[in-house]
CSV table of C-alpha atoms and ligand atoms in Angstrom, one decimal:
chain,number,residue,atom,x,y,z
C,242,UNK,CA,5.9,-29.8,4.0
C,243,UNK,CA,4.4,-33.1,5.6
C,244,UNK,CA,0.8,-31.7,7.3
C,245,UNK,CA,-1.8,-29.8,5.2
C,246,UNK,CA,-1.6,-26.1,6.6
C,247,UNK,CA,-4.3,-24.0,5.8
C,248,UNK,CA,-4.1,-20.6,6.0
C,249,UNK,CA,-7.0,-17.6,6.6
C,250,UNK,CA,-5.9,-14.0,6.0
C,251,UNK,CA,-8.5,-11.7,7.5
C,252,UNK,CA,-8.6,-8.8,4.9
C,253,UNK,CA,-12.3,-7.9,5.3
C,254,UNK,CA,-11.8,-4.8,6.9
C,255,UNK,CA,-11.9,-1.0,5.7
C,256,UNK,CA,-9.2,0.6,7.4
C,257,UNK,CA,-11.4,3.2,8.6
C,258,UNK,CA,-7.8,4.4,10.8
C,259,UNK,CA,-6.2,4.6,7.8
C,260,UNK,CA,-8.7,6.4,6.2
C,261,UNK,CA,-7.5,5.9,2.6
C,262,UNK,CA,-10.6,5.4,0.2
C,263,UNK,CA,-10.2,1.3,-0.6
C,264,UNK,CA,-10.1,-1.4,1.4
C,265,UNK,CA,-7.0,-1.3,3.6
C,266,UNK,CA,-5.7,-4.5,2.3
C,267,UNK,CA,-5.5,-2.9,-1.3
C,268,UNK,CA,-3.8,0.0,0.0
C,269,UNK,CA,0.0,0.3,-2.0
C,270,UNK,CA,3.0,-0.1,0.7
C,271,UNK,CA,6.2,0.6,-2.1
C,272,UNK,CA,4.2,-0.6,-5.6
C,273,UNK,CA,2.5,-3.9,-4.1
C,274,UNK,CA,-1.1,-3.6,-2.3
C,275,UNK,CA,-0.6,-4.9,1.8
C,276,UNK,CA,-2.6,-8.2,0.9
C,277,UNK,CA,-0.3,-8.9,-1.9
C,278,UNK,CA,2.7,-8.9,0.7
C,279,UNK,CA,1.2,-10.4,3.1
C,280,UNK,CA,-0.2,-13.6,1.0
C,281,UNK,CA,3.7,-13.5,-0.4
C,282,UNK,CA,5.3,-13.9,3.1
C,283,UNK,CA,3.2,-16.9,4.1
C,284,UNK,CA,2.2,-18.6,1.1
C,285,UNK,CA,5.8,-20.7,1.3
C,286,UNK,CA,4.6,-22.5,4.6
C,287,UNK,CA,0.6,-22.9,3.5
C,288,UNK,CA,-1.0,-25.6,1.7
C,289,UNK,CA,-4.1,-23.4,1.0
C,290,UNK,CA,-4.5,-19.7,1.6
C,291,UNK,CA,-8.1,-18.4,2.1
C,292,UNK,CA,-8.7,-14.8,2.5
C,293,UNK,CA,-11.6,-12.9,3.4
C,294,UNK,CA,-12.4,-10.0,1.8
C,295,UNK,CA,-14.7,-7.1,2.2
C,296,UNK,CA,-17.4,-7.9,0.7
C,297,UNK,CA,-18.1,-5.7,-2.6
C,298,UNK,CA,-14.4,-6.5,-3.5
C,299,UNK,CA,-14.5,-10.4,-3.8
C,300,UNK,CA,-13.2,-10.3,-7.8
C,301,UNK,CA,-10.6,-7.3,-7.0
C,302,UNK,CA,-8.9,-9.7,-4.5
C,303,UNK,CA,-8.8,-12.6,-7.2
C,304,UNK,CA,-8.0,-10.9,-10.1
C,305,UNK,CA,-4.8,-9.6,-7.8
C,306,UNK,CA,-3.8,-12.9,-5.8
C,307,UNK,CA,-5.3,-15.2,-8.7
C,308,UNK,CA,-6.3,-18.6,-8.6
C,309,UNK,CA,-4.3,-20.3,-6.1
C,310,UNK,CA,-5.9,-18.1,-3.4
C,311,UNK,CA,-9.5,-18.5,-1.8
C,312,UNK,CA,-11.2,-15.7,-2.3
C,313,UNK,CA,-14.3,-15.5,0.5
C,314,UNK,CA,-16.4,-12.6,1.3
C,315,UNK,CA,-15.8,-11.5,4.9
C,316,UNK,CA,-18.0,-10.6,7.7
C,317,UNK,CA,-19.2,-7.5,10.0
C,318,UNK,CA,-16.3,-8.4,12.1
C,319,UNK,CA,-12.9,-10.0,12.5
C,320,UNK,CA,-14.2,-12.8,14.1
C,321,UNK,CA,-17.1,-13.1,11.3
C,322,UNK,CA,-14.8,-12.9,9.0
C,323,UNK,CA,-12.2,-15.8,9.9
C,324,UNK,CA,-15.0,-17.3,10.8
C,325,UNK,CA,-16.5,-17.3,6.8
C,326,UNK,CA,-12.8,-18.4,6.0
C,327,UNK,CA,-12.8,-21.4,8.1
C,328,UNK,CA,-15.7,-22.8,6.8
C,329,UNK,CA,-13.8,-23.4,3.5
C,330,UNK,CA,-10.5,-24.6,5.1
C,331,UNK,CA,-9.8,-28.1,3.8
C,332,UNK,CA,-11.0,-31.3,5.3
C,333,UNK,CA,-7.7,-32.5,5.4
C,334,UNK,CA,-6.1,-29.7,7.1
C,335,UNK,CA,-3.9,-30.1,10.6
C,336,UNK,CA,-3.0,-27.0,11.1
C,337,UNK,CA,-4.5,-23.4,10.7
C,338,UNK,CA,-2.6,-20.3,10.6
C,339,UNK,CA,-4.6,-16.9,11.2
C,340,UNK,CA,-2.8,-14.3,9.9
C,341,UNK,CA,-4.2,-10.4,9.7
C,342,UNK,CA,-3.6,-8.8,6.0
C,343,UNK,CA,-2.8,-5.6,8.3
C,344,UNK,CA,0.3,-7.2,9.0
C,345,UNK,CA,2.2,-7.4,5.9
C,346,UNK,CA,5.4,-7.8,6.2
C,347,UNK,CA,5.6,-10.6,8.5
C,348,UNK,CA,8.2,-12.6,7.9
C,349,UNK,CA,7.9,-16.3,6.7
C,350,UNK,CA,10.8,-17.3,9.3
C,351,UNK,CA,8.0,-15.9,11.8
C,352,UNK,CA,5.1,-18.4,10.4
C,353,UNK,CA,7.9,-21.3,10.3
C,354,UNK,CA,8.6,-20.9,13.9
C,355,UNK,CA,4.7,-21.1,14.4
C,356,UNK,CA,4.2,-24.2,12.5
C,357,UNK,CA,7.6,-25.7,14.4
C,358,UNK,CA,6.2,-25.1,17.9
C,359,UNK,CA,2.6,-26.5,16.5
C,360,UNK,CA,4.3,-30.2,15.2
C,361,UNK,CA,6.2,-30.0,19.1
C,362,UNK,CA,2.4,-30.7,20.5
C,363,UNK,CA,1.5,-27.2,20.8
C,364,UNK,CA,-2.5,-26.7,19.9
C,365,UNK,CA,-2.6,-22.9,19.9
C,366,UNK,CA,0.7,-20.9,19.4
C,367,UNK,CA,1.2,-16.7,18.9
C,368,UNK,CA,3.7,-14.2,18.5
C,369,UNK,CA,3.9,-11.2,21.1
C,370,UNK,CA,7.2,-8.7,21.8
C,371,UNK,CA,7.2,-7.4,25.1
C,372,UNK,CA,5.2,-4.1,25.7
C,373,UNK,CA,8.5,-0.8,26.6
C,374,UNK,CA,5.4,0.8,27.7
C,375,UNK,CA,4.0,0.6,31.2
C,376,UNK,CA,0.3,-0.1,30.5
C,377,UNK,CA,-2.3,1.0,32.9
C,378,UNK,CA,-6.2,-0.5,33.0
C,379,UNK,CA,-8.6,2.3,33.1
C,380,UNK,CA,-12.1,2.8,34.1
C,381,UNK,CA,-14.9,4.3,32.1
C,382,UNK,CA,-14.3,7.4,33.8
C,383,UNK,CA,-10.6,7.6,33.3
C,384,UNK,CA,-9.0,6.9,36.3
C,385,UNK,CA,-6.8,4.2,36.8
C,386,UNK,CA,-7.6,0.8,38.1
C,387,UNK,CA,-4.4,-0.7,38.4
C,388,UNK,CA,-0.9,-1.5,36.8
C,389,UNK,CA,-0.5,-4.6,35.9
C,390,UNK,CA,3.4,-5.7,36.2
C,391,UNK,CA,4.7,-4.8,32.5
C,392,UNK,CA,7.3,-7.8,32.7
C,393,UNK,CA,4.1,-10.2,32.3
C,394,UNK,CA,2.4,-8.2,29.7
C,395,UNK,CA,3.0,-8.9,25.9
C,396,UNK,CA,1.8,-7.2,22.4
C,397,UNK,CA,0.7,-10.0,20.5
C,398,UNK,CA,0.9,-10.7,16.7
C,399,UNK,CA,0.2,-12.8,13.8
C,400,UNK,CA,0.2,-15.1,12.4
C,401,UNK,CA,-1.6,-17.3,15.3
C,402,UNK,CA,-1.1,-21.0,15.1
C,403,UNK,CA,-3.9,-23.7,15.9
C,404,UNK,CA,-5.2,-27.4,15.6
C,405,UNK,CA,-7.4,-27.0,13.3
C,406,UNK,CA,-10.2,-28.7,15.6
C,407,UNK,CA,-9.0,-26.1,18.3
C,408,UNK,CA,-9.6,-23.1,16.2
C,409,UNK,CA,-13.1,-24.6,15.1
C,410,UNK,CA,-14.5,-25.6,18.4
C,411,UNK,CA,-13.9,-21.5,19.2
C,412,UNK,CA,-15.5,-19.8,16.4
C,413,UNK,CA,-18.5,-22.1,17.5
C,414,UNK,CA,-19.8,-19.2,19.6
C,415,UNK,CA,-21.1,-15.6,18.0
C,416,UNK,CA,-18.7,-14.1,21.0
C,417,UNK,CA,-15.8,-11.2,19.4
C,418,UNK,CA,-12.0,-11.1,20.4
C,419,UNK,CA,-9.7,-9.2,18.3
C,420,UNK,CA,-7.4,-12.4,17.6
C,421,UNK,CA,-8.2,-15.6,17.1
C,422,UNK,CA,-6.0,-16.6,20.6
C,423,UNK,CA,-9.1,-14.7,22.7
C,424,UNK,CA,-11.0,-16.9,21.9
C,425,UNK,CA,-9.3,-20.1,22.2
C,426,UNK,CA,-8.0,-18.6,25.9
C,427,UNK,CA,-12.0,-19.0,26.0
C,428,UNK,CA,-12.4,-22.6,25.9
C,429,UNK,CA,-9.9,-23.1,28.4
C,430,UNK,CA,-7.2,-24.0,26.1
C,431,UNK,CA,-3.2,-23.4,27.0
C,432,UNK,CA,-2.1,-20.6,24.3
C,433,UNK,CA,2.0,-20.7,23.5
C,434,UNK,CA,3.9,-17.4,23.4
C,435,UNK,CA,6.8,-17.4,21.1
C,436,UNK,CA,9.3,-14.3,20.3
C,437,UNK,CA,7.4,-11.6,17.7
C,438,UNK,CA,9.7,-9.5,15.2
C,439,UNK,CA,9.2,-5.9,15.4
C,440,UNK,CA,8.3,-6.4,11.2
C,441,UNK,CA,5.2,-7.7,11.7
C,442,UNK,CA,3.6,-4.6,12.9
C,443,UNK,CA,0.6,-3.9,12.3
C,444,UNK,CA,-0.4,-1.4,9.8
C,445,UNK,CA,-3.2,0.7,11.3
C,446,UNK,CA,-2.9,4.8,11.0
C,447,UNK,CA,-0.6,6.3,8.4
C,448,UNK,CA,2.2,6.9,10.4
C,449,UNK,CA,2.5,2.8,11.1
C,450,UNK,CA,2.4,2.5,6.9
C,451,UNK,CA,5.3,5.2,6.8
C,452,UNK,CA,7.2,2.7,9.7
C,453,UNK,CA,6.6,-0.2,7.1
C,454,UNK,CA,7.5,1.8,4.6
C,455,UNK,CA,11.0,2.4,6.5
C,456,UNK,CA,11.3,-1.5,7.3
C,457,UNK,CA,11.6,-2.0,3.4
C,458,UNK,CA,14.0,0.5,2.9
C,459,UNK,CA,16.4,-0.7,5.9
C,460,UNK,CA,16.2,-3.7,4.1
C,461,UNK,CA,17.7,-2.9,0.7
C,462,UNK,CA,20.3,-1.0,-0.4
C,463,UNK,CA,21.5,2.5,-0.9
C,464,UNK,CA,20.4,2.2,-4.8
C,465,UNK,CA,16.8,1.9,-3.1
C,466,UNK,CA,16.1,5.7,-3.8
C,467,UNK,CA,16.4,7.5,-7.2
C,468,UNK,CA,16.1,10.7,-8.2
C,469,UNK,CA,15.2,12.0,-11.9
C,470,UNK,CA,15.0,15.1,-13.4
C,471,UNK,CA,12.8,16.0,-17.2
C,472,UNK,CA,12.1,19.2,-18.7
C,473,UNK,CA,9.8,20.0,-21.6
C,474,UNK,CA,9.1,23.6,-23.6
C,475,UNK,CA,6.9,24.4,-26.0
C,476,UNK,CA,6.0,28.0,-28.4
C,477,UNK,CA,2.8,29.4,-27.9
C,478,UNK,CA,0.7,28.9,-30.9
C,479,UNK,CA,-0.1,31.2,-33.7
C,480,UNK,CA,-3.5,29.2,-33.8
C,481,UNK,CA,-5.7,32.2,-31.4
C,482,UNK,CA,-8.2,28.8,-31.4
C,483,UNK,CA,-5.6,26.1,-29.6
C,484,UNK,CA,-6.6,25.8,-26.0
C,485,UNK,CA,-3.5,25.3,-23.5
C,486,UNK,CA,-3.1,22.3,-21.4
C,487,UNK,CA,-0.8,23.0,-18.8
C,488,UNK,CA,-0.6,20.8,-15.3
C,489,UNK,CA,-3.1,19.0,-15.8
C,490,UNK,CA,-5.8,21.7,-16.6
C,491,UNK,CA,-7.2,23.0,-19.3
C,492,UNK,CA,-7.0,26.6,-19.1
C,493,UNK,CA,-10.2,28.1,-21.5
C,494,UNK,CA,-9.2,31.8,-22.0
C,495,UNK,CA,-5.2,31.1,-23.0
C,496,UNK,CA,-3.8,30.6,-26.1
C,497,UNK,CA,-2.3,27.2,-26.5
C,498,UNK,CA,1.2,25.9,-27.1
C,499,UNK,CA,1.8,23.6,-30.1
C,500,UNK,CA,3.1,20.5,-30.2
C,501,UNK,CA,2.7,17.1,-29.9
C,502,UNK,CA,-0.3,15.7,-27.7
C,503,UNK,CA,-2.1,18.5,-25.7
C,504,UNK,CA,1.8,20.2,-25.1
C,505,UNK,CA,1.4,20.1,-21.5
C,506,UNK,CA,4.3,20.7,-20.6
C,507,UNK,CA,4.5,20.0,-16.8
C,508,UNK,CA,2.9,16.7,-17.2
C,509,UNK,CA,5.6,15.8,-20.1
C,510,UNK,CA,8.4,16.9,-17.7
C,511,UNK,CA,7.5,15.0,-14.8
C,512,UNK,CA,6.9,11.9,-17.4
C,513,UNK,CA,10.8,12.5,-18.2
C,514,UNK,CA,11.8,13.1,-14.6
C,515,UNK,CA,10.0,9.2,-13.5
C,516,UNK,CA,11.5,7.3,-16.4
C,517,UNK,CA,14.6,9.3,-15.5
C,518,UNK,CA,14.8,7.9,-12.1
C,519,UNK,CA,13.7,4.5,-13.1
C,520,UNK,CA,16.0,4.4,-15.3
C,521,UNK,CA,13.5,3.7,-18.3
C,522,UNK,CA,14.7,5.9,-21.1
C,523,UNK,CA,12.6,9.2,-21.4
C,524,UNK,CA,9.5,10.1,-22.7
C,525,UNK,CA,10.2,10.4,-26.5
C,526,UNK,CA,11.5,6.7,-26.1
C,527,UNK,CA,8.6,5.6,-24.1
C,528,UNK,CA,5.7,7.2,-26.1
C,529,UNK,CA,7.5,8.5,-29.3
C,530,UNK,CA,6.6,11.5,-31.0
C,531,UNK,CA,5.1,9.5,-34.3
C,532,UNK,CA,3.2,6.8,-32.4
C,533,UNK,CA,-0.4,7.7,-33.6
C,534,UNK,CA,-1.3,6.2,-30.0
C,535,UNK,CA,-0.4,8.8,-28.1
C,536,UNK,CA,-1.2,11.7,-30.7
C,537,UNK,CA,-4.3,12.9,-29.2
C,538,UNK,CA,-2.8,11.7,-25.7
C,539,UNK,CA,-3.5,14.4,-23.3
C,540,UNK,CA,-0.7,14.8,-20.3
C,541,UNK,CA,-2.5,13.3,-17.7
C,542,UNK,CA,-3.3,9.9,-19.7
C,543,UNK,CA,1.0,10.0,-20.3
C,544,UNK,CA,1.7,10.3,-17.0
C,545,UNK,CA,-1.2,7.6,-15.9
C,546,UNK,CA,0.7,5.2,-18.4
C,547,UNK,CA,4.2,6.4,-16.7
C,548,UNK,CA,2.9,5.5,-13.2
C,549,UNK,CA,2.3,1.9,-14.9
C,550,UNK,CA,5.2,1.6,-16.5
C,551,UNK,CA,7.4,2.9,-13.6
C,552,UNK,CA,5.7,0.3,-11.1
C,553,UNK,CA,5.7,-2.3,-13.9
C,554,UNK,CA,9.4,-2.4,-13.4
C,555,UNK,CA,9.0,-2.3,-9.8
C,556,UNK,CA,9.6,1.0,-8.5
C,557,UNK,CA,7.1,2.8,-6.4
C,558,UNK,CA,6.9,6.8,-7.2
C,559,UNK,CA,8.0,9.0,-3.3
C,560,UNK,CA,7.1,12.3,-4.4
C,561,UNK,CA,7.6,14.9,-7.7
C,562,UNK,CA,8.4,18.5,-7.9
C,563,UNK,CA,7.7,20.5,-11.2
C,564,UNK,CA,8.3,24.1,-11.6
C,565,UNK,CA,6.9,26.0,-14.7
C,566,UNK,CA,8.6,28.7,-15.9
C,567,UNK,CA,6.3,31.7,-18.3
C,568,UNK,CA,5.1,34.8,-17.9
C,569,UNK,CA,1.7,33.1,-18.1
C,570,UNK,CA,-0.8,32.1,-17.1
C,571,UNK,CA,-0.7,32.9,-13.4
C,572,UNK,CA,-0.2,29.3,-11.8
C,573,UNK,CA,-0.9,30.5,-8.2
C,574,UNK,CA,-5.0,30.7,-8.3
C,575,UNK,CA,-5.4,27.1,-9.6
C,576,UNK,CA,-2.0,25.7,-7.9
C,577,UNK,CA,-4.6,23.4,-5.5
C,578,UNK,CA,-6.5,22.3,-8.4
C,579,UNK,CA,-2.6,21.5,-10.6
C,580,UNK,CA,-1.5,19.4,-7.8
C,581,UNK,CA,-5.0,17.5,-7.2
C,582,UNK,CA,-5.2,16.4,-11.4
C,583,UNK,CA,-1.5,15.5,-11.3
C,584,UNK,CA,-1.3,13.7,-8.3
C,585,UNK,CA,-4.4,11.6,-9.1
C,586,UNK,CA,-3.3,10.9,-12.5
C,587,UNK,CA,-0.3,9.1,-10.4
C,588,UNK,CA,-2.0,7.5,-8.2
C,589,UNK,CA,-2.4,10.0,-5.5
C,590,UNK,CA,1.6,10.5,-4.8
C,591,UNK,CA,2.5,13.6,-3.4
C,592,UNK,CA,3.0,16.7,-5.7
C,593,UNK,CA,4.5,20.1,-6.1
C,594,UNK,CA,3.8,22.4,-8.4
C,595,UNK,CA,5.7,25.9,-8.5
C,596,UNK,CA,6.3,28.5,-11.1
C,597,UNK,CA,8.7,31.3,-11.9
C,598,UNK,CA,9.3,33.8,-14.4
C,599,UNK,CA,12.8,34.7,-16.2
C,600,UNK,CA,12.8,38.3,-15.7
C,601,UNK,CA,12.7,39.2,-19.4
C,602,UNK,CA,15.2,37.1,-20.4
C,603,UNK,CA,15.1,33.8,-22.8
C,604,UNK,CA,11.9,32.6,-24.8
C,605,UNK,CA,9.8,32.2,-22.0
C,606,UNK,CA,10.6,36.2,-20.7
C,607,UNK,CA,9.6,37.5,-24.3
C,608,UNK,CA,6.4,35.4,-23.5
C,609,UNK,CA,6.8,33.3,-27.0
C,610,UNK,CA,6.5,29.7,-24.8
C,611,UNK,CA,6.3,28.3,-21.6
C,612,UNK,CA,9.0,25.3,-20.0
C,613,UNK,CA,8.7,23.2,-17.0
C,614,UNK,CA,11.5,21.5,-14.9
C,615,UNK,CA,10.1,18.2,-13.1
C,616,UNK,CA,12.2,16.1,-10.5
C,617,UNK,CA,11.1,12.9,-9.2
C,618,UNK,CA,12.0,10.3,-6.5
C,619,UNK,CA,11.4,6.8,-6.8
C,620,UNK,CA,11.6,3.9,-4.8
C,621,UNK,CA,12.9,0.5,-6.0
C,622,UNK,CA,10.0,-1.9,-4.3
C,623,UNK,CA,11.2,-4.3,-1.6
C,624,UNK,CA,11.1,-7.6,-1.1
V,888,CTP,N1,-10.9,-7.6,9.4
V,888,CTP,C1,-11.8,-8.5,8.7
V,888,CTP,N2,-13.1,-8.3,8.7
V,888,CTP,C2,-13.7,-7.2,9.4
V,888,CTP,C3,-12.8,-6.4,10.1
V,888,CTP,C4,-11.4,-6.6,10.1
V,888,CTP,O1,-11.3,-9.4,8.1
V,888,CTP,N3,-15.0,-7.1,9.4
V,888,CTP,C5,-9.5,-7.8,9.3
V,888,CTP,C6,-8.8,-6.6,8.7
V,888,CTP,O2,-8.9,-6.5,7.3
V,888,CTP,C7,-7.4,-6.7,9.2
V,888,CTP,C8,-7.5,-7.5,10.5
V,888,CTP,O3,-8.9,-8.0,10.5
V,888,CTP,O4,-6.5,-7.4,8.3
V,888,CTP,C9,-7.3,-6.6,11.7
V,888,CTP,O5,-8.2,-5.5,11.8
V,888,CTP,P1,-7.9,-4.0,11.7
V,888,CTP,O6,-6.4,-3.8,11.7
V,888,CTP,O7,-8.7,-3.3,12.8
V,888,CTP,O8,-8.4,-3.5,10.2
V,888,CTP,P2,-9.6,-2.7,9.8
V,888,CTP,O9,-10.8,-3.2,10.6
V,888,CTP,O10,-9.7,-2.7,8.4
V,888,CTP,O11,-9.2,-1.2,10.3
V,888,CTP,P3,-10.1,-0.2,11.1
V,888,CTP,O12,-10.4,-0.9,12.4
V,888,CTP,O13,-9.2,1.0,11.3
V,888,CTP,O14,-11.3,0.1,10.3
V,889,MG,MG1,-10.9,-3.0,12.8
């Protein structure tokens, strides 16, 4: 790397599209948050990375990108925000690359070819694919204006390459474009189109995070999904006083199970079904029955501390499916409230929660205990 190449990642926006409850930059696309993946696939080609984050969520950003990483508090709007950014790029930089956090999984291939067309003579270079739609321009009223010939059109991406003096003299005004390029078009300067990759999408509504989601699973192999399966059973207790823990919930007018930790055993079954599919041993290994830590544990802090572990060895959790099997207590009434304590306890994955009885037969039909039977389905975090 001969020239200094600075690079602002625009990250100070909420996501309000994709209407999760953080920052859209922190949002988890299979176990790594988007600004994570993003700062990844272009830190090879940068000399300095600034990012602009919203503001509120300044030390978040460093204590996840840490210390090589600018961490600036971003603005009302795009603009403002790269804008913050490049007020901090170094004095020494050539070259500044803009490139949104929304667009994670750019590839660095895609910021080399930037930089390449940039050290040509270029001063202001994008990515753009060509639209497959044909794109009409509408009034205020609805009706059409014109069609403008789609072979001319294109989508455009980032990240956007500039001299660094190029980019600057353009943020001087308080005017708003939604990429950088707008507003270099602005000052009369000639903007390069180069060839976009359909991977640098950019993530917007949940659909386009299950498309990126899909992108790293093309890209690894068939090992990429796994599925696990756990089961758990405990007596109900002779103790009229023990309360029962059971998916999650406490349930205030059953007796209790015993056994070890509150004896939830849903939650303890889907532990055993994730460290089944990653592969990590099972629960007894993981937390084992005579560790005074997890003694008093109840099943949603175990299954909390499986979502860590699981990601720790970089697996991302699809979905999981338990079914509890008893003649009590009736699941159905608080099914909603089961699958809203699980899930969060997992970081908000998707959860089932079903229940059967055994017709009479077995421990659980003579109503001495209740069992559960938890599959799960991991994915192996990409690239
Ligand atoms: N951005 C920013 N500061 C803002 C608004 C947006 O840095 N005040 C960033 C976003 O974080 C994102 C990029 O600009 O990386 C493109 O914006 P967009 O995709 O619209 O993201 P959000 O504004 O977060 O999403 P939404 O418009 O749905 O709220
Ligand atoms: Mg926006």
């Amino acid at each position: 790397m001969s020239e200094f190449i600075a690079v602002i990642i625009p990250a100070g926006g909420s996501g309000e599209r994709l209407g999760a409850d953080i920052p859209k930059a922190l949002v988890q696309l299979a176990g790594k948050s988007l600004i994570e993946r993003c700062v990844n696939g272009i830190a090879p080609v940068a000399s300095q990375i600034l990012v602009a984050a919203p503001a509120g969520y300044e030390e978040q950003f460093r204590e996840l990108l840490g210390s090589e990483v600018t961490v600036v508090t971003g603005g009302d709007s795009r603009s403002a925000s790269v804008k913050a950014a490049l007020a901090h790029v170094d004095p020494s930089a050539r070259f500044v690359l803009v490139h949104d956090a929304a667009r994670a999984l750019a590839s660095t291939d895609l910021a080399e070819r930037v930089i390449e067309e940039l050290r040509s003579g270029q001063s202001a270079v994008i990515p753009g694919l060509a639209v497959v739609d044909t794109i009409k321009s509408v009034d205020r009223d609805g009706y059409v204006v014109s069609t403008p010939d789609r072979s001319q059109l294109r989508a455009v991406q980032t990240p956007q390459g500039f001299d660094v003096e190029v980019l600057r003299a353009a943020h001087e005004s308080d005017e708003q474009y939604t990429d950088d390029a707008g507003a270099v078009e602005a000052q009369g300067v000639r903007v390069k189109i180069i060839d976009g990759e359909a991977r640098a999408l950019k993530v917007t509504t949940p659909q386009d995070l299950e498309s990126a989601h899909r992108y790293l699973l093309g890209d690894s192999d068939r090992t990429a999904l796994r599925v696990g399966i756990g089961t758990d059973a405990h007596a109900f207790s002779k103790d009229p006083d023990r309360v029962l823990a059971l998916a999650g919930l406490i349930w205030p007018d059953q007796v209790g199970v015993d056994g070890h930790s509150d004896g939830d055993v849903a939650a303890h079954a889907i532990c055993d079904a994730l460290f089944s599919a990653a592969g990590l041993g099972d629960l007894g290994s993981n937390f084992g029955t005579s560790d005074p830590q997890y003694a008093g544990a109840s099943g949603l802090q175990l299954l909390h501390e499986t979502l860590t572990r699981v990601t720790a060895a970089g697996f991302s959790i699809n979905n999981v499916g338990v079914q509890i099997v008893g003649n009590r207590p009736k699941i159905g009434p608080r099914r909603g409230e089961a699958i809203a304590a699980l899930s969060s306890a997992l970081g908000g994955v998707p959860v089932s929660v079903t229940a059967t009885t055994t017709d009479g037969l077995g421990f659980t039909g003579e109503g001495r205990g209740i069992s559960a039977i938890a599959t799960a389905l991991v994915l192996r975090a990409g690239k």
